[in-house]
Coordinates of C-alpha atoms and ligand atoms in Angstrom, one line a residue:
X1 CA -17.0 21.4 -9.0
X2 CA -16.8 19.8 -12.4
X3 CA -19.3 17.2 -13.6
X4 CA -18.9 13.6 -14.9
X5 CA -18.1 13.4 -18.6
X6 CA -21.5 11.8 -19.3
X7 CA -21.4 11.7 -23.1
X8 CA -17.8 10.3 -23.1
X9 CA -18.7 7.6 -20.5
X10 CA -22.0 6.8 -22.4
X11 CA -20.1 6.0 -25.7
X12 CA -17.6 3.9 -24.0
X13 CA -20.0 2.1 -21.8
X14 CA -22.3 1.1 -24.8
X15 CA -19.2 -0.9 -26.1
X16 CA -19.1 -2.7 -22.7
X17 CA -22.6 -3.9 -22.0
X18 CA -23.4 -5.8 -18.7
X19 CA -24.5 -9.4 -19.4
X20 CA -28.2 -9.2 -18.3
X21 CA -28.2 -12.6 -16.4
X22 CA -25.3 -12.1 -14.3
X23 CA -24.8 -10.5 -10.8
X24 CA -21.4 -9.6 -9.7
X25 CA -20.1 -9.1 -6.1
X26 CA -16.9 -7.4 -4.9
X27 CA -16.0 -10.1 -2.4
X28 CA -12.8 -10.9 -0.3
X29 CA -10.7 -11.0 -3.4
X30 CA -12.4 -8.4 -5.5
X31 CA -14.5 -9.4 -8.5
X32 CA -13.6 -12.9 -9.5
X33 CA -15.4 -15.2 -11.9
X34 CA -15.1 -16.6 -15.5
X35 CA -12.9 -14.3 -17.4
X36 CA -15.2 -14.3 -20.4
X37 CA -17.9 -12.6 -18.4
X38 CA -15.9 -9.8 -16.8
X39 CA -15.6 -7.2 -19.7
X40 CA -18.3 -4.8 -18.3
X41 CA -17.1 -5.2 -14.8
X42 CA -13.5 -4.3 -15.6
X43 CA -14.5 -1.4 -17.8
X44 CA -16.5 0.0 -14.7
X45 CA -13.6 -0.7 -12.4
X46 CA -11.5 1.6 -14.5
X47 CA -14.0 4.4 -13.9
X48 CA -14.3 3.5 -10.2
X49 CA -10.6 3.5 -9.6
X50 CA -10.5 7.0 -11.2
X51 CA -13.2 8.2 -8.8
X52 CA -11.4 6.6 -5.8
X53 CA -8.3 8.5 -6.7
X54 CA -10.2 11.8 -7.1
X55 CA -11.8 11.1 -3.6
X56 CA -8.3 10.7 -2.2
X57 CA -7.0 14.0 -3.7
X58 CA -5.4 12.4 -6.7
X59 CA -3.3 9.8 -4.8
X60 CA -2.6 6.8 -7.0
X61 CA -4.9 3.8 -6.8
X62 CA -3.9 0.3 -8.0
X63 CA -5.9 -2.0 -10.1
X64 CA -4.8 -5.8 -10.4
X65 CA -6.3 -8.0 -12.9
X66 CA -5.8 -11.6 -11.7
X67 CA -7.7 -14.6 -10.3
X68 CA -4.8 -15.8 -8.3
X69 CA -4.8 -19.6 -7.6
X70 CA -8.2 -20.2 -9.5
X71 CA -8.2 -22.1 -12.7
X72 CA -7.0 -20.5 -15.8
X73 CA -10.4 -19.7 -17.3
X74 CA -11.3 -17.5 -14.3
X75 CA -10.2 -13.9 -13.9
X76 CA -10.8 -11.1 -11.6
X77 CA -10.0 -7.7 -10.5
X78 CA -9.0 -5.8 -7.3
X79 CA -8.5 -2.3 -6.3
X80 CA -5.5 -1.3 -4.2
X81 CA -5.6 1.8 -1.8
X82 CA -2.8 4.3 -1.8
X83 CA -0.8 2.8 1.0
X84 CA -0.7 -0.5 -1.0
X85 CA -3.5 -1.9 1.1
X86 CA -6.9 -3.5 0.2
X87 CA -9.6 -1.3 -0.8
X88 CA -11.6 0.4 2.0
X89 CA -14.6 -1.8 2.9
X90 CA -17.2 0.9 2.3
X91 CA -16.1 1.0 -1.3
X92 CA -16.7 -2.7 -1.8
X93 CA -20.4 -2.0 -1.7
X94 CA -20.1 0.9 -4.1
X95 CA -18.1 -1.3 -6.5
X96 CA -20.9 -4.0 -6.4
X97 CA -23.6 -1.4 -7.2
X98 CA -21.6 0.1 -10.0
X99 CA -20.8 -3.3 -11.5
X100 CA -24.5 -4.4 -11.4
X101 CA -26.1 -1.4 -13.1
X102 CA -28.1 -3.1 -16.0
X103 CA -27.7 -0.4 -18.6
X104 CA -25.6 2.5 -19.5
X105 CA -28.2 5.0 -18.2
X106 CA -28.3 3.0 -14.9
X107 CA -24.6 3.1 -14.7
X108 CA -24.6 6.9 -15.1
X109 CA -27.0 7.2 -12.4
X110 CA -25.1 4.9 -10.2
X111 CA -21.8 6.9 -10.7
X112 CA -23.7 10.1 -10.1
X113 CA -25.0 8.8 -6.8
X114 CA -21.6 7.6 -5.9
X115 CA -20.0 11.1 -6.5
X116 CA -22.7 12.5 -4.2
X117 CA -22.6 10.1 -1.3
X118 CA -18.8 9.8 -1.3
X119 CA -18.5 13.5 -1.8
X120 CA -16.1 13.2 -4.7
X121 CA -14.5 16.5 -6.0
X122 CA -14.4 15.7 -9.8
X123 CA -12.0 18.6 -10.4
X124 CA -9.3 16.6 -8.7
X125 CA -6.9 14.5 -10.7
X126 CA -7.3 10.8 -11.1
X127 CA -4.3 8.5 -11.1
X128 CA -4.0 4.9 -11.4
X129 CA -1.4 2.2 -11.8
X130 CA -2.5 -1.3 -13.1
X131 CA -1.1 -4.7 -14.0
X132 CA -2.3 -8.2 -14.8
X133 CA -1.1 -11.8 -14.4
X134 CA -0.5 -14.2 -17.3
X135 CA -4.0 -15.4 -17.9
X136 CA -5.1 -15.6 -21.6
X137 CA -8.1 -13.5 -20.9
X138 CA -5.9 -10.7 -19.5
X139 CA -5.0 -8.6 -22.6
X140 CA -8.7 -8.1 -23.6
X141 CA -9.7 -7.3 -20.0
X142 CA -6.9 -4.8 -19.8
X143 CA -8.1 -3.0 -22.9
X144 CA -11.7 -2.8 -21.3
X145 CA -10.0 -1.3 -18.2
X146 CA -8.2 1.2 -20.3
X147 CA -11.5 2.2 -21.9
X148 CA -12.8 2.8 -18.4
X149 CA -9.8 5.1 -17.8
X150 CA -10.4 7.0 -21.1
X151 CA -14.2 7.3 -20.4
X152 CA -13.4 9.2 -17.1
X153 CA -10.1 10.9 -18.1
X154 CA -7.6 9.0 -15.8
X155 CA -3.8 9.5 -15.8
X156 CA -3.0 5.8 -16.0
X157 CA 0.4 4.0 -15.7
X158 CA 0.7 0.5 -17.1
X159 CA 2.7 -1.8 -14.7
X160 CA 2.6 -4.5 -17.3
X161 CA 2.5 -8.2 -16.5
X162 CA 3.6 -8.6 -13.0
X163 CA 2.7 -10.2 -9.5
X164 CA 0.1 -8.9 -7.2
X165 CA 2.5 -7.9 -4.5
X166 CA 4.7 -6.0 -7.0
X167 CA 1.7 -3.9 -8.0
X168 CA 1.0 -3.3 -4.3
X169 CA 4.6 -2.3 -3.8
X170 CA 4.3 0.2 -6.8
X171 CA 1.2 1.8 -5.4
X172 CA 2.9 2.5 -2.2
X173 CA 6.2 3.6 -3.7
X174 CA 4.4 6.0 -6.1
X175 CA 2.4 7.5 -3.2
X176 CA 5.3 7.9 -0.8
X177 CA 7.8 9.1 -3.3
X178 CA 9.9 12.0 -1.9
X179 CA 8.4 11.7 1.7
X180 CA 10.0 10.6 4.8
X181 CA 8.0 7.3 4.6
X182 CA 9.4 6.7 1.0
X183 CA 9.0 3.0 0.3
X184 CA 11.5 2.6 -2.5
X185 CA 12.1 3.5 -6.2
X186 CA 8.7 3.2 -8.0
X187 CA 9.7 0.6 -10.5
X188 CA 10.2 -3.2 -10.7
X189 CA 13.8 -2.6 -10.6
X190 CA 13.4 -0.7 -7.4
X191 CA 11.5 -3.6 -5.9
X192 CA 14.1 -6.3 -6.8
X193 CA 17.0 -4.0 -5.8
X194 CA 15.4 -3.4 -2.4
X195 CA 14.6 -7.0 -1.6
X196 CA 17.9 -8.5 -2.9
X197 CA 20.0 -5.8 -1.3
X198 CA 18.4 -6.5 2.2
X199 CA 18.7 -10.3 1.7
X200 CA 22.4 -10.1 1.0
X201 CA 23.1 -8.0 4.0
X202 CA 21.1 -10.3 6.2
X203 CA 23.0 -13.4 5.1
X204 CA 26.4 -11.8 5.0
X205 CA 29.1 -13.9 6.6
X206 CA 26.7 -16.9 7.1
X207 CA 27.0 -20.3 5.2
X208 CA 25.4 -19.9 1.7
X209 CA 22.0 -21.7 1.4
X210 CA 21.8 -24.8 -0.8
X211 CA 19.8 -24.5 -4.0
X212 CA 16.1 -23.9 -3.5
X213 CA 13.4 -25.3 -5.9
X214 CA 10.6 -23.0 -6.7
X215 CA 7.4 -24.3 -8.3
X216 CA 6.2 -21.2 -10.0
X217 CA 2.6 -22.6 -10.8
X218 CA 3.1 -21.8 -14.5
X219 CA 2.2 -18.2 -13.7
X220 CA 3.6 -14.7 -13.4
X221 CA 5.7 -15.8 -10.6
X222 CA 7.9 -17.6 -13.1
X223 CA 9.1 -14.4 -14.7
X224 CA 9.3 -12.6 -11.4
X225 CA 11.4 -15.4 -9.9
X226 CA 13.6 -15.4 -12.9
X227 CA 14.3 -11.6 -12.5
X228 CA 14.8 -11.9 -8.8
X229 CA 17.4 -14.6 -9.4
X230 CA 19.5 -12.2 -11.5
X231 CA 19.5 -9.7 -8.7
X232 CA 20.3 -12.3 -6.0
X233 CA 23.3 -13.7 -8.0
X234 CA 24.9 -16.5 -6.2
X235 CA 23.7 -15.3 -2.8
X236 CA 20.7 -17.8 -3.2
X237 CA 20.7 -20.3 -6.0
X238 CA 17.2 -20.9 -7.4
X239 CA 16.0 -23.8 -9.5
X240 CA 12.7 -22.7 -11.2
X241 CA 10.1 -25.3 -12.1
X242 CA 6.6 -25.0 -13.6
X243 CA 7.6 -21.9 -15.5
X244 CA 5.5 -22.6 -18.6
X245 CA 3.4 -19.3 -19.2
X246 CA 2.4 -20.0 -22.7
X247 CA 0.8 -23.5 -23.0
X248 CA -3.0 -23.2 -22.5
X249 CA -4.4 -24.8 -19.4
X250 CA -1.3 -25.4 -17.4
X251 CA -1.6 -22.4 -15.1
X252 CA -2.1 -23.6 -11.4
X253 CA -2.9 -27.0 -12.9
X254 CA -1.5 -29.8 -10.5
X255 CA 1.0 -27.4 -9.2
X256 CA 1.2 -24.1 -7.1
X257 CA 0.7 -23.3 -3.5
X258 CA -3.0 -24.0 -3.4
X259 CA -2.6 -27.4 -4.9
X260 CA 0.1 -28.3 -2.3
X261 CA -2.1 -27.0 0.5
X262 CA -5.2 -28.5 -0.4
X263 CA -3.9 -31.9 -1.6
X264 CA -1.2 -32.0 1.1
X265 CA 1.2 -33.4 -1.5
X266 CA 4.0 -32.8 -3.9
X267 CA 3.1 -31.4 -7.3
X268 CA 3.4 -34.4 -9.6
X269 CA 6.0 -32.4 -11.8
X270 CA 8.4 -32.3 -8.9
X271 CA 8.5 -36.0 -8.1
X272 CA 11.8 -36.8 -9.9
X273 CA 13.2 -33.4 -9.2
X274 CA 13.2 -33.0 -5.5
X275 CA 15.9 -34.9 -3.6
X276 CA 15.4 -36.0 0.0
X277 CA 16.2 -33.2 2.4
X278 CA 16.2 -30.5 -0.3
X279 CA 14.0 -27.5 0.2
X280 CA 11.3 -26.6 -2.2
X281 CA 8.5 -24.1 -2.3
X282 CA 5.3 -23.4 -4.3
X283 CA 4.0 -19.8 -5.4
X284 CA 0.3 -19.5 -6.5
X285 CA -0.7 -17.9 -9.8
X286 CA -0.1 -14.2 -8.8
X287 CA 2.7 -14.9 -6.4
X288 CA 1.2 -13.8 -3.2
X289 CA 1.0 -17.2 -1.5
X290 CA 3.8 -19.5 -0.5
X291 CA 4.1 -23.1 0.6
X292 CA 7.4 -24.8 1.6
X293 CA 8.0 -28.6 1.7
X294 CA 10.6 -31.3 1.7
X295 CA 11.0 -35.1 1.5
X296 CA 12.6 -36.9 4.4
X297 CA 15.1 -39.8 3.9
X298 CA 12.3 -42.1 3.4
X299 CA 10.9 -40.0 0.6
X300 CA 7.9 -38.9 2.9
X301 CA 6.4 -35.5 2.0
X302 CA 6.4 -32.8 4.8
X303 CA 4.4 -29.5 4.2
X304 CA 5.6 -26.2 5.9
X305 CA 2.5 -24.1 5.4
X306 CA 1.6 -20.5 6.4
X307 CA 1.4 -21.5 10.1
X308 CA 4.9 -23.1 10.0
X309 CA 6.1 -19.8 8.4
X310 CA 4.5 -17.7 11.1
X311 CA 6.1 -19.8 13.8
X312 CA 9.5 -19.6 12.3
X313 CA 9.5 -16.0 11.5
X314 CA 7.7 -14.8 14.7
X315 CA 10.2 -16.7 17.0
X316 CA 13.2 -15.2 15.0
X317 CA 11.9 -11.6 15.2
X318 CA 11.1 -12.0 19.0
X319 CA 14.7 -13.2 19.5
X320 CA 16.2 -10.3 17.6
X321 CA 14.1 -7.8 19.5
X322 CA 15.5 -9.3 22.7
X323 CA 19.0 -9.5 21.5
X324 CA 18.8 -5.8 20.5
X325 CA 17.7 -4.9 24.0
X326 CA 14.4 -3.6 22.7
X327 CA 12.2 -6.0 24.5
X328 CA 10.4 -3.5 26.6
X329 CA 9.9 -0.9 23.7
X330 CA 8.7 -3.2 21.0
X331 CA 6.0 -5.7 21.3
X332 CA 5.5 -8.4 18.7
X333 CA 2.2 -10.1 18.1
X334 CA 0.8 -12.7 15.7
X335 CA -2.5 -12.8 13.8
X336 CA -4.1 -15.9 12.5
X337 CA -7.6 -17.2 11.4
X338 CA -9.6 -20.2 12.5
X339 CA -7.9 -22.2 9.9
X340 CA -4.6 -22.1 11.8
X341 CA -3.5 -25.6 13.0
X342 CA -4.3 -25.8 16.7
X343 CA -0.7 -27.0 17.3
X344 CA 0.6 -23.8 15.7
X345 CA -1.6 -21.7 17.8
X346 CA -0.4 -23.5 21.0
X347 CA 3.2 -23.0 19.9
X348 CA 2.9 -19.4 19.3
X349 CA 0.6 -18.5 22.2
X350 CA 3.2 -19.9 24.6
X351 CA 5.7 -17.2 23.2
X352 CA 3.8 -14.1 22.3
X353 CA 0.2 -12.6 22.0
X354 CA -1.9 -14.3 19.3
X355 CA -5.1 -12.9 17.8
X356 CA -7.8 -14.8 15.7
X357 CA -9.7 -12.9 13.1
X358 CA -12.1 -13.7 10.2
X359 CA -10.6 -15.1 6.9
X360 CA -9.4 -12.5 4.3
X361 CA -6.2 -10.6 4.1
X362 CA -7.8 -7.3 5.1
X363 CA -8.9 -8.6 8.5
X364 CA -5.4 -10.0 9.3
X365 CA -3.7 -6.9 8.0
X366 CA -5.7 -4.5 10.1
X367 CA -5.2 -6.6 13.2
X368 CA -1.6 -6.8 12.7
X369 CA -1.4 -3.0 12.5
X370 CA -2.2 -2.9 16.1
X371 CA 1.1 -4.5 17.2
X372 CA 4.5 -2.7 17.1
X373 CA 5.5 -5.7 15.0
X374 CA 2.6 -7.7 13.7
X375 CA 3.2 -11.1 12.1
X376 CA 0.3 -12.4 10.1
X377 CA -0.1 -15.6 8.1
X378 CA -3.0 -17.5 6.8
X379 CA -2.5 -21.3 6.7
X380 CA -2.8 -21.1 3.0
X381 CA 0.5 -19.3 2.8
X382 CA -0.6 -15.6 2.6
X383 CA 0.9 -13.4 5.0
X384 CA 3.6 -10.7 5.9
X385 CA 5.0 -8.8 8.8
X386 CA 4.2 -5.2 9.6
X387 CA 6.5 -2.8 11.4
X388 CA 4.7 0.2 12.7
X389 CA 6.0 3.6 11.7
X390 CA 6.8 4.3 15.3
X391 CA 8.7 1.1 15.5
X392 CA 10.9 1.9 12.5
X393 CA 11.6 5.3 14.1
X394 CA 12.6 3.5 17.3
X395 CA 15.0 1.4 15.3
X396 CA 16.4 4.5 13.6
X397 CA 17.0 6.5 16.8
X398 CA 18.0 3.5 19.2
X399 CA 21.6 3.5 20.3
X400 CA 22.8 0.0 21.1
X401 CA 25.1 -0.5 24.0
X402 CA 27.0 -3.7 22.8
X403 CA 28.2 -5.0 19.5
X404 CA 25.6 -7.9 19.8
X405 CA 22.8 -5.5 20.3
X406 CA 24.0 -3.5 17.3
X407 CA 24.1 -6.6 15.1
X408 CA 20.6 -7.6 16.1
X409 CA 19.3 -4.0 15.5
X410 CA 20.8 -4.0 12.0
X411 CA 19.1 -7.3 11.2
X412 CA 15.7 -5.8 12.3
X413 CA 16.3 -2.8 10.2
X414 CA 17.3 -5.0 7.1
X415 CA 14.1 -7.0 7.7
X416 CA 11.9 -3.9 7.3
X417 CA 13.4 -3.6 3.9
X418 CA 13.3 -7.3 3.0
X419 CA 9.6 -7.7 3.8
X420 CA 6.8 -6.4 1.5
X421 CA 4.7 -4.8 4.1
X422 CA 1.9 -3.9 1.8
X423 CA 0.5 -7.4 1.4
X424 CA 1.6 -11.1 1.5
X425 CA 4.3 -11.6 -1.1
X426 CA 5.6 -15.1 -2.0
X427 CA 9.0 -13.9 -3.2
X428 CA 9.6 -11.6 -0.2
X429 CA 8.3 -14.3 2.2
X430 CA 10.6 -16.8 0.6
X431 CA 13.6 -14.6 1.1
X432 CA 12.5 -14.1 4.7
X433 CA 12.3 -17.9 5.3
X434 CA 15.7 -18.3 3.7
X435 CA 17.2 -15.7 6.0
X436 CA 15.9 -17.4 9.1
X437 CA 16.9 -20.9 7.9
X438 CA 20.3 -19.6 7.2
X439 CA 20.7 -17.8 10.6
X440 CA 19.4 -21.0 12.5
X441 CA 21.3 -23.4 10.2
X442 CA 17.9 -25.3 9.9
X443 CA 17.0 -27.7 7.2
X444 CA 13.4 -28.4 6.5
X445 CA 13.2 -31.0 9.1
X446 CA 14.5 -28.8 12.0
X447 CA 12.0 -26.2 11.0
X448 CA 9.2 -28.8 10.8
X449 CA 9.9 -30.0 14.3
X450 CA 9.0 -26.6 16.0
X451 CA 5.7 -28.3 16.5
X452 CA 3.9 -31.2 15.1
X453 CA 0.7 -30.3 12.9
X454 CA -2.6 -31.8 14.2
X455 CA -4.1 -33.9 11.4
X456 CA -6.9 -32.0 9.7
X457 CA -9.3 -32.0 6.9
X458 CA -11.2 -29.5 4.8
X459 CA -14.5 -30.3 3.1
X460 CA -16.8 -28.2 0.9
X461 CA -20.6 -28.6 1.0
X462 CA -22.8 -27.4 -1.8
X463 CA -26.0 -25.9 -0.1
X464 CA -29.0 -24.1 -1.7
X465 CA -28.1 -20.8 -0.1
X466 CA -24.8 -20.2 1.7
X467 CA -26.0 -16.9 3.0
X468 CA -28.1 -18.6 5.7
X469 CA -24.8 -19.5 7.3
X470 CA -23.7 -16.7 9.7
X471 CA -20.8 -16.9 12.1
X472 CA -19.4 -15.1 15.2
X473 CA -16.1 -15.2 17.2
X474 CA -13.8 -14.9 14.1
X475 CA -15.8 -17.6 12.3
X476 CA -15.3 -20.2 15.0
X477 CA -19.0 -20.4 15.9
X478 CA -22.2 -20.5 13.9
X479 CA -25.1 -18.4 15.0
X480 CA -27.3 -19.4 12.0
X481 CA -28.9 -21.8 11.1
X482 CA -30.1 -22.0 14.7
X483 CA -29.2 -25.1 16.6
X484 CA -26.6 -26.3 14.2
X485 CA -23.6 -25.2 16.3
X486 CA -24.9 -27.2 19.3
X487 CA -25.0 -30.3 17.2
X488 CA -21.5 -29.6 16.0
X489 CA -20.2 -29.2 19.5
X490 CA -21.8 -32.4 20.6
X491 CA -20.0 -34.3 17.7
X492 CA -16.6 -32.6 18.4
X493 CA -16.6 -33.7 21.9
X494 CA -16.5 -37.4 20.9
X495 CA -13.1 -36.9 19.2
X496 CA -9.8 -36.6 21.0
X497 CA -8.2 -33.1 20.3
X498 CA -11.3 -32.4 18.2
X499 CA -12.0 -29.0 16.8
X500 CA -14.3 -28.1 13.9
X501 CA -15.9 -25.0 12.5
X502 CA -18.2 -24.1 9.5
X503 CA -18.3 -21.0 7.5
X504 CA -19.7 -19.8 4.2
X505 CA -16.9 -19.3 1.6
X506 CA -16.3 -15.7 0.4
X507 CA -15.0 -16.8 -3.0
X508 CA -17.1 -19.7 -4.0
X509 CA -20.8 -20.8 -3.7
X510 CA -20.1 -23.4 -1.0
X511 CA -19.9 -23.8 2.7
X512 CA -16.5 -24.9 4.1
X513 CA -16.1 -27.4 7.0
X514 CA -12.8 -27.6 8.8
X515 CA -12.0 -30.3 11.3
X516 CA -8.9 -31.4 13.2
X517 CA -8.3 -34.2 15.6
X518 CA -5.3 -36.1 17.2
X519 CA -5.5 -38.9 14.5
X520 CA -5.9 -38.5 10.7
X521 CA -8.7 -40.9 10.3
X522 CA -10.5 -39.1 13.2
X523 CA -10.0 -35.7 11.5
X524 CA -11.5 -37.0 8.3
X525 CA -14.3 -38.6 10.1
X526 CA -15.1 -35.5 12.0
X527 CA -15.1 -33.4 9.0
X528 CA -17.4 -35.6 7.0
X529 CA -19.9 -36.0 10.0
X530 CA -20.0 -32.2 10.3
X531 CA -20.5 -31.8 6.6
X532 CA -23.3 -34.3 6.9
X533 CA -24.9 -32.1 9.5
X534 CA -24.5 -29.1 7.4
X535 CA -26.1 -30.8 4.5
X536 CA -29.0 -32.1 6.4
X537 CA -29.7 -28.6 7.8
X538 CA -29.4 -26.7 4.6
X539 CA -29.4 -29.3 2.0
X540 CA -29.2 -28.8 -1.7
X541 CA -28.5 -31.3 -4.5
X542 CA -28.8 -34.8 -3.0
X543 CA -26.1 -36.1 -5.4
X544 CA -23.7 -33.8 -3.8
X545 CA -24.4 -35.0 -0.2
X546 CA -21.0 -35.6 1.5
X547 CA -20.9 -39.4 1.7
X548 CA -17.4 -40.4 2.6
X549 CA -17.1 -42.0 6.1
X550 CA -20.8 -41.6 6.6
X551 CA -22.9 -44.5 7.7
Ligands
16G601 C1 -9.3 -15.0 -0.7 C2 -8.5 -14.1 0.4 C3 -7.7 -15.1 1.2 C4 -8.7 -16.0 1.9 C5 -9.5 -16.7 0.8 C6 -10.6 -17.5 1.5 C7 -7.6 -11.9 -0.1 C8 -6.6 -11.2 -0.9 N1 -7.5 -13.3 -0.4 O1 -8.3 -15.7 -1.5 O2 -7.1 -14.2 2.3 O3 -8.0 -17.1 2.6 O4 -10.0 -15.8 -0.1 O5 -11.4 -18.1 0.5 O6 -8.2 -11.4 0.8 P1 -12.9 -18.6 1.0 O7 -13.7 -17.5 1.6 O8 -13.4 -19.2 -0.3 O9 -12.6 -19.8 1.9
MG602 MG1 -2.9 -15.2 -4.8

């Protein structure tokens, strides 16, 4: 067994000192905070990624530098495991320990301890592929990351400036190259060719879709969507908006998927652009979330969020499985979180099995793997569809007995190619939605009428310590602070169609309160009353007490 290159790591690490006052945590979305504070963290992630690769016998690990939908001054980093999935949970704790070692000596000790506990064979190769989004702090952080690679001796491949889902795709494509599970050509060209090729097959012979407006959040999705458009040709006309990736301050500002979901309104920049009845969608800053919407004839805004996407897509897939004659061999299921609109859960549960899991992509992804075809979407627009290996083999072997079965089977096979199965992917999901709308001849209004959303409201509460909030039952019930859940239950009973839950955020120092009810005013009132209870139980700054609608 070889040793860590101590002196080499030491000299690089001295150039990337940890800011003494800060504590970093590898959370739901990796490390994420102000970009200007992340130099040491990203450097150390470079080393960590190399060690993770050595631990996995030299398989390629991904590193993505992004802060997604967060404001432009934030940045972050997350690691991607060899099959294109989120980093294994036990390594999140290792990452936190390594990031917080106060000095170079402490870092070396932490690395040494990690090598021992994780039983890492240092003689194995270390391979990493990395990329970043368009944030101004990106280039400097990438050079810190590259120092981490040099410190350990990592064979690193630069994926350039690209979307998070493309980086996940690259990781899986590299690691499956030449195997029977080959995921595609390991290049951006391979990605666009795979998606656009499947899309064209899926809509062949159908009425060509009308132009679709894409709000690119002034982020990396702008360049990715522009490239995708060239591969799609006239099979799907795209109109790109919010494509400014050079002006400081505009990334995710008053645009993008998170803006649309949280404000429940049109990005102001689209007000004169979107015609009544026309479809539009918003990506987030790293293009892994998608929100659709349209204006009706009266100019009223209607949002088609992750729940509506799940309903549209799951129903379509169930129908194809039936048409193909595979109903008894292939079971389709859906995974949601507590944030899923109650009306969507009702709609879906009447048609197929639905499971609720805690917030965060890794929870949804793992639960979806238990189905033959697992559809998962968070209400915020992050989601995808997973086809198990066995299901894909069933498709390959199955002999349809009628032309109709054969057509449905081909559609299913093409869907396995169209959908980015590594992680939620706004561009791949957008093509998927367009396929279903085309097949069904649906405009936004028909899609929206699958079910009517229950009015809902999300509120944040600043408390002194969010760690005192603990939940169970997929975050739907509080177990701590003791007694608070009983008070919430009592309140909820007073509202028709009322539902509310409270959970500590995994990405911000706040507690989130969600409420829904039959009427908008009631949902608002319930949310603020529950927020008031939370505040009284675990109060912080009196100026931040949620006051709206409170007596
Ligand atoms: C992160 C998660 C997302 C989740 C959100 C919740 C990943 C890749 N992303 O963005 O799935 O919905 O956090 O944020 O896991 P919260 O804990 O602050 O409510
Ligand atoms: Mg994102």
